[in-house]
Tab-separated table of C-alpha atoms and ligand atoms in Angstrom:
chain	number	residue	atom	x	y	z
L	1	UNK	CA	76.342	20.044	139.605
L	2	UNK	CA	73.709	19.073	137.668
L	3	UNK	CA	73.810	17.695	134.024
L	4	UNK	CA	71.966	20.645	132.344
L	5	UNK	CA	73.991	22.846	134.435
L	6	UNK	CA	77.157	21.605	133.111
L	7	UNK	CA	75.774	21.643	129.765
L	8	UNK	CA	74.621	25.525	130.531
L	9	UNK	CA	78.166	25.971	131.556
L	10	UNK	CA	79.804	24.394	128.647
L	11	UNK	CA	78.179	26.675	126.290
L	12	UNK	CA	78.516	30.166	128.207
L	13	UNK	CA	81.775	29.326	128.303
L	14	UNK	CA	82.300	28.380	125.150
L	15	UNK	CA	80.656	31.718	123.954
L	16	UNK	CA	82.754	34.082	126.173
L	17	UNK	CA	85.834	32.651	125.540
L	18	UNK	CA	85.318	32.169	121.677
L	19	UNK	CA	84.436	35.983	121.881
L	20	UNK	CA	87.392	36.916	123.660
L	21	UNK	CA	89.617	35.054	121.482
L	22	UNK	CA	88.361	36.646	118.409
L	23	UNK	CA	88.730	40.121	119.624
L	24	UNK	CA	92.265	39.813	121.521
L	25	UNK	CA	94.048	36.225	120.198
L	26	UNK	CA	93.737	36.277	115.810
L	27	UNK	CA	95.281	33.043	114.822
L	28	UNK	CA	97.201	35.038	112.564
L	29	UNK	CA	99.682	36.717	115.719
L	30	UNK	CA	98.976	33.970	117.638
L	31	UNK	CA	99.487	30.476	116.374
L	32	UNK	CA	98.818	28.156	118.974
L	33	UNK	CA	95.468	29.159	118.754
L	34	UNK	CA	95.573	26.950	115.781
L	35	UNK	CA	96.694	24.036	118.079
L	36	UNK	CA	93.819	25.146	120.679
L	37	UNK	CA	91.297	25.149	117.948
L	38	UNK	CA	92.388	21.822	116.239
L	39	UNK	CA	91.971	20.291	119.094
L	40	UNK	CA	88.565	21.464	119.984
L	41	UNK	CA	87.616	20.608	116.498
L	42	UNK	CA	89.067	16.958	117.453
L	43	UNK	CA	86.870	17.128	120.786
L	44	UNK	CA	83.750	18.112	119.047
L	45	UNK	CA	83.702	15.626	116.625
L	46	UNK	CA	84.431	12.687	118.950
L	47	UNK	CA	81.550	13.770	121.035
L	48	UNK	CA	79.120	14.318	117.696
L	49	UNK	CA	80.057	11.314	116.138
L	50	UNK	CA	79.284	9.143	119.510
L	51	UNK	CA	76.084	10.105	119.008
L	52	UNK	CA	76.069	10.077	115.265
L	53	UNK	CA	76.751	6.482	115.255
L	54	UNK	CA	73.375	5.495	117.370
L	55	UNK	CA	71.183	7.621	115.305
L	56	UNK	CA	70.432	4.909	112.775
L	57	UNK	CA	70.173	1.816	115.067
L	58	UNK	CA	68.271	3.921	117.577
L	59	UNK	CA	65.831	5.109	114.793
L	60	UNK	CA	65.249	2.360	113.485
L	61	UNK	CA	64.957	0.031	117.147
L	62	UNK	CA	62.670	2.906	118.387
L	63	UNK	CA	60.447	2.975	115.394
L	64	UNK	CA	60.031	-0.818	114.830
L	65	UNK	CA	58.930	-1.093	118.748
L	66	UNK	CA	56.819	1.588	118.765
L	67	UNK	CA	54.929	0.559	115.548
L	68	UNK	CA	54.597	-2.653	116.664
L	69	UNK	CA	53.255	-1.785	120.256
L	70	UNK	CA	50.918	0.573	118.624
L	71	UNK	CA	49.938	-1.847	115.790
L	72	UNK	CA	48.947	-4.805	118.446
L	73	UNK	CA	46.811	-2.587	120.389
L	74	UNK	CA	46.114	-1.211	116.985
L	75	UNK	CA	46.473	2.349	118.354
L	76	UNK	CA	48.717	3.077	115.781
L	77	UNK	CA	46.187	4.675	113.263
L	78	UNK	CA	45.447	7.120	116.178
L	79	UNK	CA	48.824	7.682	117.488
L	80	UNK	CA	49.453	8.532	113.554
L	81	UNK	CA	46.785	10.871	112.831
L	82	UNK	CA	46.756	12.565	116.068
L	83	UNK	CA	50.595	13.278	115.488
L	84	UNK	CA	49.585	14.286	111.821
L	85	UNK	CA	47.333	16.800	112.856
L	86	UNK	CA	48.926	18.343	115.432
L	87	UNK	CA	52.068	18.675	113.325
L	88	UNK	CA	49.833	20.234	110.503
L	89	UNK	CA	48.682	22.662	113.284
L	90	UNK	CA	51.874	23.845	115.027
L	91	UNK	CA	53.903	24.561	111.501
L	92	UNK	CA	50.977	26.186	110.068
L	93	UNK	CA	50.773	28.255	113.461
L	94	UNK	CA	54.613	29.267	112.928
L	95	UNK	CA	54.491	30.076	109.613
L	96	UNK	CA	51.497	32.516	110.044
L	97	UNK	CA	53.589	34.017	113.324
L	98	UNK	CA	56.624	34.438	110.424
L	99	UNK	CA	54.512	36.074	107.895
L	100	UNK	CA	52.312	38.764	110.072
L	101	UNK	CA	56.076	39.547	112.506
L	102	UNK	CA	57.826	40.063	108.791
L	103	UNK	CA	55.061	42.187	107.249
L	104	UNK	CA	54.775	44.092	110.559
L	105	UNK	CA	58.266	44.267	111.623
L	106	UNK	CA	59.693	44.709	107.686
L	107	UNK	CA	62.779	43.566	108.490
L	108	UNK	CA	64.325	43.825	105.076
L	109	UNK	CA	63.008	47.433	104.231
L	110	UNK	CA	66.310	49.635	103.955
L	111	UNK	CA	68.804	46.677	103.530
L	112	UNK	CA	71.572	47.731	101.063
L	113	UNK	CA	74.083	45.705	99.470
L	114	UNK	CA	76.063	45.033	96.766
L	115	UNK	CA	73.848	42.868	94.137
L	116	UNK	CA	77.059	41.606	92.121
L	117	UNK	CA	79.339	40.595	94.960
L	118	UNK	CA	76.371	38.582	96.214
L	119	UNK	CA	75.079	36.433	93.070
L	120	UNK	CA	79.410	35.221	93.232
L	121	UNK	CA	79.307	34.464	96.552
L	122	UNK	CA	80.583	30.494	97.737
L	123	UNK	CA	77.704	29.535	99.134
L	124	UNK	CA	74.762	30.521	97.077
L	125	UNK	CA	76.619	29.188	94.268
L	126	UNK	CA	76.699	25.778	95.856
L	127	UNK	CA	73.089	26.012	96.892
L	128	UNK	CA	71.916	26.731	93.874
L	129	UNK	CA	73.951	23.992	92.021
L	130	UNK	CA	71.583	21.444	94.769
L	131	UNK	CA	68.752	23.081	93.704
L	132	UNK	CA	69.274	22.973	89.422
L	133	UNK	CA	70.111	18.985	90.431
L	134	UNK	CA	66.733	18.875	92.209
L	135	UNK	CA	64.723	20.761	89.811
L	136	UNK	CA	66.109	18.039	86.690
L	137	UNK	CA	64.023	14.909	88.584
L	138	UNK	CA	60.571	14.285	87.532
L	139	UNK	CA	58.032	14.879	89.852
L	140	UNK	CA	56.989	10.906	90.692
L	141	UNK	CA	60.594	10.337	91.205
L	142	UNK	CA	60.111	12.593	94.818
L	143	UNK	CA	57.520	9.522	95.907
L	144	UNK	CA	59.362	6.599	94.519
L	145	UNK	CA	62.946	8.128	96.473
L	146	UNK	CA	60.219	7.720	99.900
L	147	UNK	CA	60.542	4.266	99.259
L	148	UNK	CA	63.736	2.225	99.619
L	149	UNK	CA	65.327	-0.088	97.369
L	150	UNK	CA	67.502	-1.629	99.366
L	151	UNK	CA	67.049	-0.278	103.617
L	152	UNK	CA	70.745	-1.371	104.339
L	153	UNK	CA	71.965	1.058	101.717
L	154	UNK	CA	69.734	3.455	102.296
L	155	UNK	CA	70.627	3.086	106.620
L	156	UNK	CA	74.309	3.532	105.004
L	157	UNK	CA	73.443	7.051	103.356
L	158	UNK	CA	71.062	7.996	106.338
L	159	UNK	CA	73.156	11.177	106.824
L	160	UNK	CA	72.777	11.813	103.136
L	161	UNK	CA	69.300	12.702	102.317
L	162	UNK	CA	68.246	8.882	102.843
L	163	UNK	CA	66.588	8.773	106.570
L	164	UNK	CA	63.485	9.498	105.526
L	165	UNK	CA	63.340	6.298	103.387
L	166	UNK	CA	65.070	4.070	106.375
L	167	UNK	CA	61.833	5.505	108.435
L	168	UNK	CA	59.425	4.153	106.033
L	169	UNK	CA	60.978	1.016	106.123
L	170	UNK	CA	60.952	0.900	109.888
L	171	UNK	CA	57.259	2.165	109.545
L	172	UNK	CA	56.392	-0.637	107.040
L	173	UNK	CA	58.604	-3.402	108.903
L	174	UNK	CA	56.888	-2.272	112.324
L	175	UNK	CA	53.380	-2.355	110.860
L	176	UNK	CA	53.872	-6.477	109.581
L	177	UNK	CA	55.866	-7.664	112.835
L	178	UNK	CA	51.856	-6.602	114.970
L	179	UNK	CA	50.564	-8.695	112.323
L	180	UNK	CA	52.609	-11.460	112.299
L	181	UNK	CA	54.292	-12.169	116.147
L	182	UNK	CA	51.568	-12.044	118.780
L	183	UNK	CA	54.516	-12.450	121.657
L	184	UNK	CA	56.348	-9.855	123.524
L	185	UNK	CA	58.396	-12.813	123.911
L	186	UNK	CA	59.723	-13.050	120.314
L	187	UNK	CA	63.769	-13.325	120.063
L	188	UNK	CA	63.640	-10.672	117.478
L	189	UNK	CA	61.630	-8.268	119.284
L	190	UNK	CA	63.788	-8.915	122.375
L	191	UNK	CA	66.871	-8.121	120.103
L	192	UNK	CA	65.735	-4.897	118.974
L	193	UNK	CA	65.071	-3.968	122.199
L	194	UNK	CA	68.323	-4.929	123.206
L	195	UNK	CA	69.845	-2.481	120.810
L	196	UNK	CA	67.569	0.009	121.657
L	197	UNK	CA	68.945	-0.252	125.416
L	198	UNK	CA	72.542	-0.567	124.002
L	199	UNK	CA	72.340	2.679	121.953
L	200	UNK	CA	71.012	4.471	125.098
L	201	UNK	CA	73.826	3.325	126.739
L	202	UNK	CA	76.164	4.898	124.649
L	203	UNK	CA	73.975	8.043	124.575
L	204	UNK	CA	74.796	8.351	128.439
L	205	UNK	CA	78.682	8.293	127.577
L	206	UNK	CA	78.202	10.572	125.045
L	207	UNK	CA	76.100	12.937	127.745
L	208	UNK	CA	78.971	12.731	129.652
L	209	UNK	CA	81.187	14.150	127.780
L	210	UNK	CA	79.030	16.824	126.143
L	211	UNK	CA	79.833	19.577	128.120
L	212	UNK	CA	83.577	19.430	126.970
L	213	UNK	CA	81.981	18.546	123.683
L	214	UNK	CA	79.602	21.825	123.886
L	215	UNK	CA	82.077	23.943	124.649
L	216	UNK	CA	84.466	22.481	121.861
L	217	UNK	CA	81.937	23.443	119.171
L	218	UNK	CA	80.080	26.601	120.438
L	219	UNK	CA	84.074	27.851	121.088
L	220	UNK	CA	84.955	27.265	117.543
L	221	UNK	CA	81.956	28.617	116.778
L	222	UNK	CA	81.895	31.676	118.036
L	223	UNK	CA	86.140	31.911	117.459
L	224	UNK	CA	85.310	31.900	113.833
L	225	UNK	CA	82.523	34.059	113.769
L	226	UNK	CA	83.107	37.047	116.218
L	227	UNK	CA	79.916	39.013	117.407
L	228	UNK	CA	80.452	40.589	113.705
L	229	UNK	CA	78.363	38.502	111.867
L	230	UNK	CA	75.045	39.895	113.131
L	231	UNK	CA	75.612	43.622	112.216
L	232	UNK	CA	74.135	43.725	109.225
L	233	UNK	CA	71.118	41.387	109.408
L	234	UNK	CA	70.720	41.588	113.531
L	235	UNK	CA	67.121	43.094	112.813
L	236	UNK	CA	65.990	40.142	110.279
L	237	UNK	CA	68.134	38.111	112.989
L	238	UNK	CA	66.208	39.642	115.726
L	239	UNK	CA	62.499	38.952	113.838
L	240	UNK	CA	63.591	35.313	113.720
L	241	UNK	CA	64.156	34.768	116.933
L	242	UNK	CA	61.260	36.698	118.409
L	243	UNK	CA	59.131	34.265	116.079
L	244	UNK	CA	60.674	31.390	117.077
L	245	UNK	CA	60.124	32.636	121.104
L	246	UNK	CA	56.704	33.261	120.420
L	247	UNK	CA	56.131	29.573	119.043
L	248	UNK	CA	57.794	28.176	121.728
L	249	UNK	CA	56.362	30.243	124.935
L	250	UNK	CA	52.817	31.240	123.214
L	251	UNK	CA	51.317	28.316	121.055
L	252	UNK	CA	53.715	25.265	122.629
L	253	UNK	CA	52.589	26.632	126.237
L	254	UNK	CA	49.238	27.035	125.077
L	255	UNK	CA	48.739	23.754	123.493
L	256	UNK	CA	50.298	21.888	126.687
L	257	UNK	CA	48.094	23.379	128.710
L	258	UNK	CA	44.799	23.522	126.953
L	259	UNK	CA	45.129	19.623	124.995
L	260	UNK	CA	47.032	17.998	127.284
L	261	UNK	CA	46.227	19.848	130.458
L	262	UNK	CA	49.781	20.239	131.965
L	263	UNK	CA	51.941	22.750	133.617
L	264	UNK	CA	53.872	24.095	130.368
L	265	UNK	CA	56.936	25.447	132.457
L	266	UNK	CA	57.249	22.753	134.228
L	267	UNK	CA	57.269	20.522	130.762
L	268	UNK	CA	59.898	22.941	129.235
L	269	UNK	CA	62.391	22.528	132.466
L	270	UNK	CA	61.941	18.437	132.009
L	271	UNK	CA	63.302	19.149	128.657
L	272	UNK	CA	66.199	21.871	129.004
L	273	UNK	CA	68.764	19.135	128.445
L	274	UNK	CA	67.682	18.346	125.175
L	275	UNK	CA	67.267	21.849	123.951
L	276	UNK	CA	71.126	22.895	124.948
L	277	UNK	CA	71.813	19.420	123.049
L	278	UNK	CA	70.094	20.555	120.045
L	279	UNK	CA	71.200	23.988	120.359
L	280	UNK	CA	74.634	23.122	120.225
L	281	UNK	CA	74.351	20.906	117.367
L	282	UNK	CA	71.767	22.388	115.121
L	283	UNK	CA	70.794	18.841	114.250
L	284	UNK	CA	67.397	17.222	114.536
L	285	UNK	CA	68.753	14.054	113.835
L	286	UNK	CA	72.001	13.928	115.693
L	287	UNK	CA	69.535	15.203	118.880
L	288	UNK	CA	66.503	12.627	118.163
L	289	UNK	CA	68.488	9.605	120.900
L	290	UNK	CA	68.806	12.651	123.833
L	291	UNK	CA	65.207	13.693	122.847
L	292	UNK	CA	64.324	9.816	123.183
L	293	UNK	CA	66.155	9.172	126.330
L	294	UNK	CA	64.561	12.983	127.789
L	295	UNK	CA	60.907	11.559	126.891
L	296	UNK	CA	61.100	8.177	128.547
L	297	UNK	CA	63.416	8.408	131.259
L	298	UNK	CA	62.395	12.063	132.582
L	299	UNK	CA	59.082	13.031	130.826
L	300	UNK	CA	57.740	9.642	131.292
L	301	UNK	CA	55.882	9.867	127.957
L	302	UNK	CA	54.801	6.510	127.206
L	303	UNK	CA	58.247	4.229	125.184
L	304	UNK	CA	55.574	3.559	122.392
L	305	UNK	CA	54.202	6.763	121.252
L	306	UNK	CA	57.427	9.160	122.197
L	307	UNK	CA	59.027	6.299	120.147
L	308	UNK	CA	57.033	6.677	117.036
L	309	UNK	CA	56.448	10.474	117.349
L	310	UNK	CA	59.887	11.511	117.998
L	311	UNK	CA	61.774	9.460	115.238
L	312	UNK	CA	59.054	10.052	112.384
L	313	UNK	CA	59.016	14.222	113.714
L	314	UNK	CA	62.938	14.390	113.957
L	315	UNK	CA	62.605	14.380	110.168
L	316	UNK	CA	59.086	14.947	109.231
L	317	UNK	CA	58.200	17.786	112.310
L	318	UNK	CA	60.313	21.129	111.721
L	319	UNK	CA	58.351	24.211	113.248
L	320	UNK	CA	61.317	26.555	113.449
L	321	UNK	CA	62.653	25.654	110.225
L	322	UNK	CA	58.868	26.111	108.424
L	323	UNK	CA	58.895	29.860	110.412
L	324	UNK	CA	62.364	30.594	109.114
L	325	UNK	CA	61.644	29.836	105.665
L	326	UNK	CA	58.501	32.546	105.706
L	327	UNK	CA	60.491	34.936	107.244
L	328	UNK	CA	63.661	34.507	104.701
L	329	UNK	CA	61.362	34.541	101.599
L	330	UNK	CA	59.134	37.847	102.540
L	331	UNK	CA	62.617	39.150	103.835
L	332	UNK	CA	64.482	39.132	100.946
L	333	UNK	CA	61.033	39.889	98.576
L	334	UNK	CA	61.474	43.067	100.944
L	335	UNK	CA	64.853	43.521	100.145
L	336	UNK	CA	64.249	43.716	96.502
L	337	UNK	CA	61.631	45.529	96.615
L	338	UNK	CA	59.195	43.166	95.417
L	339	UNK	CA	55.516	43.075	96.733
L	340	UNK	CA	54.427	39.714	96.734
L	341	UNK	CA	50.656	38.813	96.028
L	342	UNK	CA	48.682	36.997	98.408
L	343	UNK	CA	48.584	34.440	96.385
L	344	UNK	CA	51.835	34.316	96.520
L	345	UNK	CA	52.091	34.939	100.239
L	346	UNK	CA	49.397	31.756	100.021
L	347	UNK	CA	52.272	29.781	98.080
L	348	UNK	CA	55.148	30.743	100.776
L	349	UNK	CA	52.581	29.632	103.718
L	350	UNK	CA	51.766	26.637	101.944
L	351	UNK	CA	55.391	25.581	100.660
L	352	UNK	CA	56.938	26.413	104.392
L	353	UNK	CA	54.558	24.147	105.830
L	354	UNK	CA	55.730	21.520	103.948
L	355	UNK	CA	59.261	22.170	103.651
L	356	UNK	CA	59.070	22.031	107.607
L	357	UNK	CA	57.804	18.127	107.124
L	358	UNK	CA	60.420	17.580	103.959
L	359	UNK	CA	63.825	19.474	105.669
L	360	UNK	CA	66.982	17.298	106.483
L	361	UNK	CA	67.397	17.198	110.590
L	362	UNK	CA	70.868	18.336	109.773
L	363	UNK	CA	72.636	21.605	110.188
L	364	UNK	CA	71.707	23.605	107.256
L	365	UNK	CA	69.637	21.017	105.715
L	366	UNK	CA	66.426	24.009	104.925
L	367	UNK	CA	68.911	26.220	102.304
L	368	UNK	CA	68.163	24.448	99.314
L	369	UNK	CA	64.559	24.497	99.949
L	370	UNK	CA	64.825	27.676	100.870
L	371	UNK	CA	66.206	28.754	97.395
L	372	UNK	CA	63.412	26.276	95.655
L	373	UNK	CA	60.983	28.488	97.234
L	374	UNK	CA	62.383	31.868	96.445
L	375	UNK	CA	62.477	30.886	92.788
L	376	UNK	CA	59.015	29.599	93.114
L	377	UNK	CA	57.789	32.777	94.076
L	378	UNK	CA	60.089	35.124	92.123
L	379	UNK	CA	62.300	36.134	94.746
L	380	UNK	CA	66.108	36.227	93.347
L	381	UNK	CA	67.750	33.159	95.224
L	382	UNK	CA	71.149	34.774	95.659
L	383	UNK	CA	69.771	37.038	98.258
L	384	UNK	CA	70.238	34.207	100.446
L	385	UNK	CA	74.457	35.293	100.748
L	386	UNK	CA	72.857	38.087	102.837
L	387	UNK	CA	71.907	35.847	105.455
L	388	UNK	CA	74.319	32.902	105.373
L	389	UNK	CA	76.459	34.482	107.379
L	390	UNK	CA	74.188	34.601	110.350
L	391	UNK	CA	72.743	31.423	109.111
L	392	UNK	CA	74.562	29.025	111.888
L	393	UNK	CA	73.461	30.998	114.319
L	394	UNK	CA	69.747	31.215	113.559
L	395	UNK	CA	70.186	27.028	112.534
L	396	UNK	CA	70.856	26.751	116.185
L	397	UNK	CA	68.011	28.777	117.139
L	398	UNK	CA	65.470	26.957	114.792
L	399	UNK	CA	66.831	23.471	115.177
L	400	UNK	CA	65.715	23.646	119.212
L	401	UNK	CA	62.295	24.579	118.397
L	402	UNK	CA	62.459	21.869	115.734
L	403	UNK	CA	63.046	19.458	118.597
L	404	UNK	CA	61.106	21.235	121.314
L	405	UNK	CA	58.043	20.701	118.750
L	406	UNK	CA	58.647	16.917	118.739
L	407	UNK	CA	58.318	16.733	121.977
L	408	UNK	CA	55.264	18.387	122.363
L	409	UNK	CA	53.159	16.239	120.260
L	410	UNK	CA	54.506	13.457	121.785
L	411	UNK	CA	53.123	15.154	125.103
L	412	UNK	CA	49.928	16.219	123.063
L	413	UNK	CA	49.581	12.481	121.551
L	414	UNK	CA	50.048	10.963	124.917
L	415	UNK	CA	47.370	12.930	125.850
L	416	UNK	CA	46.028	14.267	129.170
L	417	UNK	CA	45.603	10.564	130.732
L	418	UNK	CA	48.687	10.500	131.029
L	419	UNK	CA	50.243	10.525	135.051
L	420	UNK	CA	50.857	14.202	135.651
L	421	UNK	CA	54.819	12.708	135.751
L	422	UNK	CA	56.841	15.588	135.695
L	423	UNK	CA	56.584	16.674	138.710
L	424	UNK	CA	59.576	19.116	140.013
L	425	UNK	CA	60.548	16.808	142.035
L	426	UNK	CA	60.526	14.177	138.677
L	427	UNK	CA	62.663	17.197	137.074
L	428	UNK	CA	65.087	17.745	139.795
L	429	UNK	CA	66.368	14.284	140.047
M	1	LIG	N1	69.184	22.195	111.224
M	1	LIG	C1	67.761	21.985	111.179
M	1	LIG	C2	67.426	20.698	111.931
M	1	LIG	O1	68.248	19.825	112.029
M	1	LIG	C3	67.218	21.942	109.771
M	1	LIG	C4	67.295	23.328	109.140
M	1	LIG	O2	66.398	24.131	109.399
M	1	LIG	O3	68.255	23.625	108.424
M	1	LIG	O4	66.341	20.553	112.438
């Protein structure tokens, strides 16, 4: 059986059985559930945290080389703007898709629901206590965070809200090593290589165990949850996902096969590995070493741009989480019965685009921006408990298009000189 298959299998498992269980096995009658549970729990994080614990040597490896490789051949300016604009292009693409399917479609026309019980529930209380701590900081303090004090501390807190600073340190670092070594030769360029090799190493243990892994978490999952959670918001649920389809089958396909002249399908099959990895995980980050092994090893996307695209776009390049954001704000503005200007439409397009560039790669990382932007445009901020509850589900959704976007621009950066390398037989092996 094939990797992807096993992957495949992992999760439909994992979803069948995690529905069954919830309907006919409640942990309540049935306590060894909580034994069967625990120890999926156990599985999944083992798996997650093998991976976890390459991100930040692999990021910043991947980044330093592919600066540097650029910066000699002093592609990099191109490499960076190209990637730039194309990211510009494809978030302000799926935020447009979000707002004309949401005005269309009016999802949240007819919603009822109980205003009180929402403003006290758990989790908008806790997003909003993020938010009031982000809204106290002055506004230069967002550009001096960019830049880090200290890069070991800030490698040390790359899971909390940091990795953005470790990549402009890598950036910076990358940039002065094609200035100052002129050999390939160079111990320390040889050593981060090394790593780089190391970390992919452990990525192919990890891949080994990720359909046990998969099926741990998507179990749990969907144990926890039941098929319950999308009753009430299936249609905004529904509008989301068609969006997200339409990004990925529409304007990714397009853009494959009109700027880099390539077979989209046969693209998307080369990549079906990574997207059950970041399905499962609804991480960009905890995805970006399968994404990186995917683009060199079966893609064949040039090390030195799939490098430097994929690490600065697992943080900087979030399509599905820029489309989710216009769809949650105009939702809930529906909701409430609030007509929102176009300049204030304007404001959501313009603030989704960049929230997809500013988002955490990390499972629920868009919520607080989320509720920055609903206050921004008037939009009460606890009408986000409506759609927490189907929030995992949709993470999952957005955080493979998040991914499936990086991947693209590296394929659009590489351009259409590139060998036409994925060739089925490429994909099959
Ligand atoms: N989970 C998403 C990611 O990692 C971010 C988000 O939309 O919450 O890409």
């Amino acid at each position: 059986m094939k990797q992807y298959q096993k992957l495949l299998l992992g999760f439909v498992l994992g979803v069948v059985l995690g529905l069954i269980g919830y309907y006919t096995l409640p942990q309540k009658t049935y306590p060894f559930m909580k034994t069967f549970t625990d120890f999926c729990t156990l599985t999944g994080a083992i798996f997650l945290r093998m991976i976890f614990m390459v991100v930040v040597p692999m990021l910043v490896s991947a980044l330093i080389l592919g600066v540097f490789e650029l910066g000699k051949g002093r592609g990099l300016g191109k490499v960076a703007s190209r990637s730039f604009a194309f990211t510009l292009l494809l978030s302000f693409m799926a935020v447009m898709i979000a707002i004309t399917l949401t005005n269309v479609l009016q999802p949240g026309v007819g919603v009822t629901f109980d205003k009180e019980a929402l403003a006290q529930n758990q989790g908008v209380i806790s997003i909003q206590k993020n938010v009031t701590a982000a809204a106290s900081k002055p506004w230069f303090q967002y550009f001096t965070d960019l830049i880090p004090q200290n890069p070991i501390d800030s490698a040390a807190r790359a899971f909390g809200g940091e990795i953005i600073a470790l990549m402009i340190f890598a950036l910076m670092f990358g940039t002065a090593l094609s200035f100052t070594v002129q050999d390939e030769n160079n111990p320390l360029i040889k050593m981060l290589n090394t790593i780089f090799e190391a970390s992919l190493k452990i990525i192919e243990w990890a891949m080994a165990l990720a359909p046990y892994g998969i099926f741990a978490i998507v179990f749990n999952t969907t144990y926890r949850m039941g098929a319950g959670f999308l009753q009430n918001v299936a249609y905004f649920a529904g509008v989301v996902v068609l969006g997200l389809l339409i990004q990925q089958f529409v304007v990714y396909a397009l853009c494959l096969k009109v700027f880099a002249k390539t077979s989209p399908w046969k693209f998307f099959q080369g990549c079906k590995e990574v997207y059950v990895y970041a399905f499962s995980t609804a991480s960009s980050n905890a995805t970006l070493p399968v994404a990186l092994d995917v683009a060199e090893r079966t893609l064949k996307i040039p090390a030195k741009v799939s490098r430097f695209v994929l690490t600065c776009g697992a943080s900087a390049n979030q399509n599905g989480t820029a489309l989710f954001e216009g769809v949650v704000v105009l939702f809930l503005a529906q909701v409430y019965g609030l007509s929102l200007s176009l300049e204030n439409q304007l404001v959501v397009v313009l603030m989704s685009v960049l929230a997809g560039v500013g988002t955490a790669g990390v499972p629920g990382g868009s919520l607080p921006l989320i509720a920055i932007l609903c206050v921004q445009v008037g939009v009460p901020p606890e009408g986000m408990g409506l759609i927490l509850g189907v929030d995992r589900f949709l993470d999952m959704c957005r955080t493979t298009l998040n991914v499936s976007g990086d991947l693209v621009i590296s394929r659009l950066v590489a351009g259409d000189t590139m060998d036409e390398a994925i060739s089925s037989k490429e994909i099959a092996s």
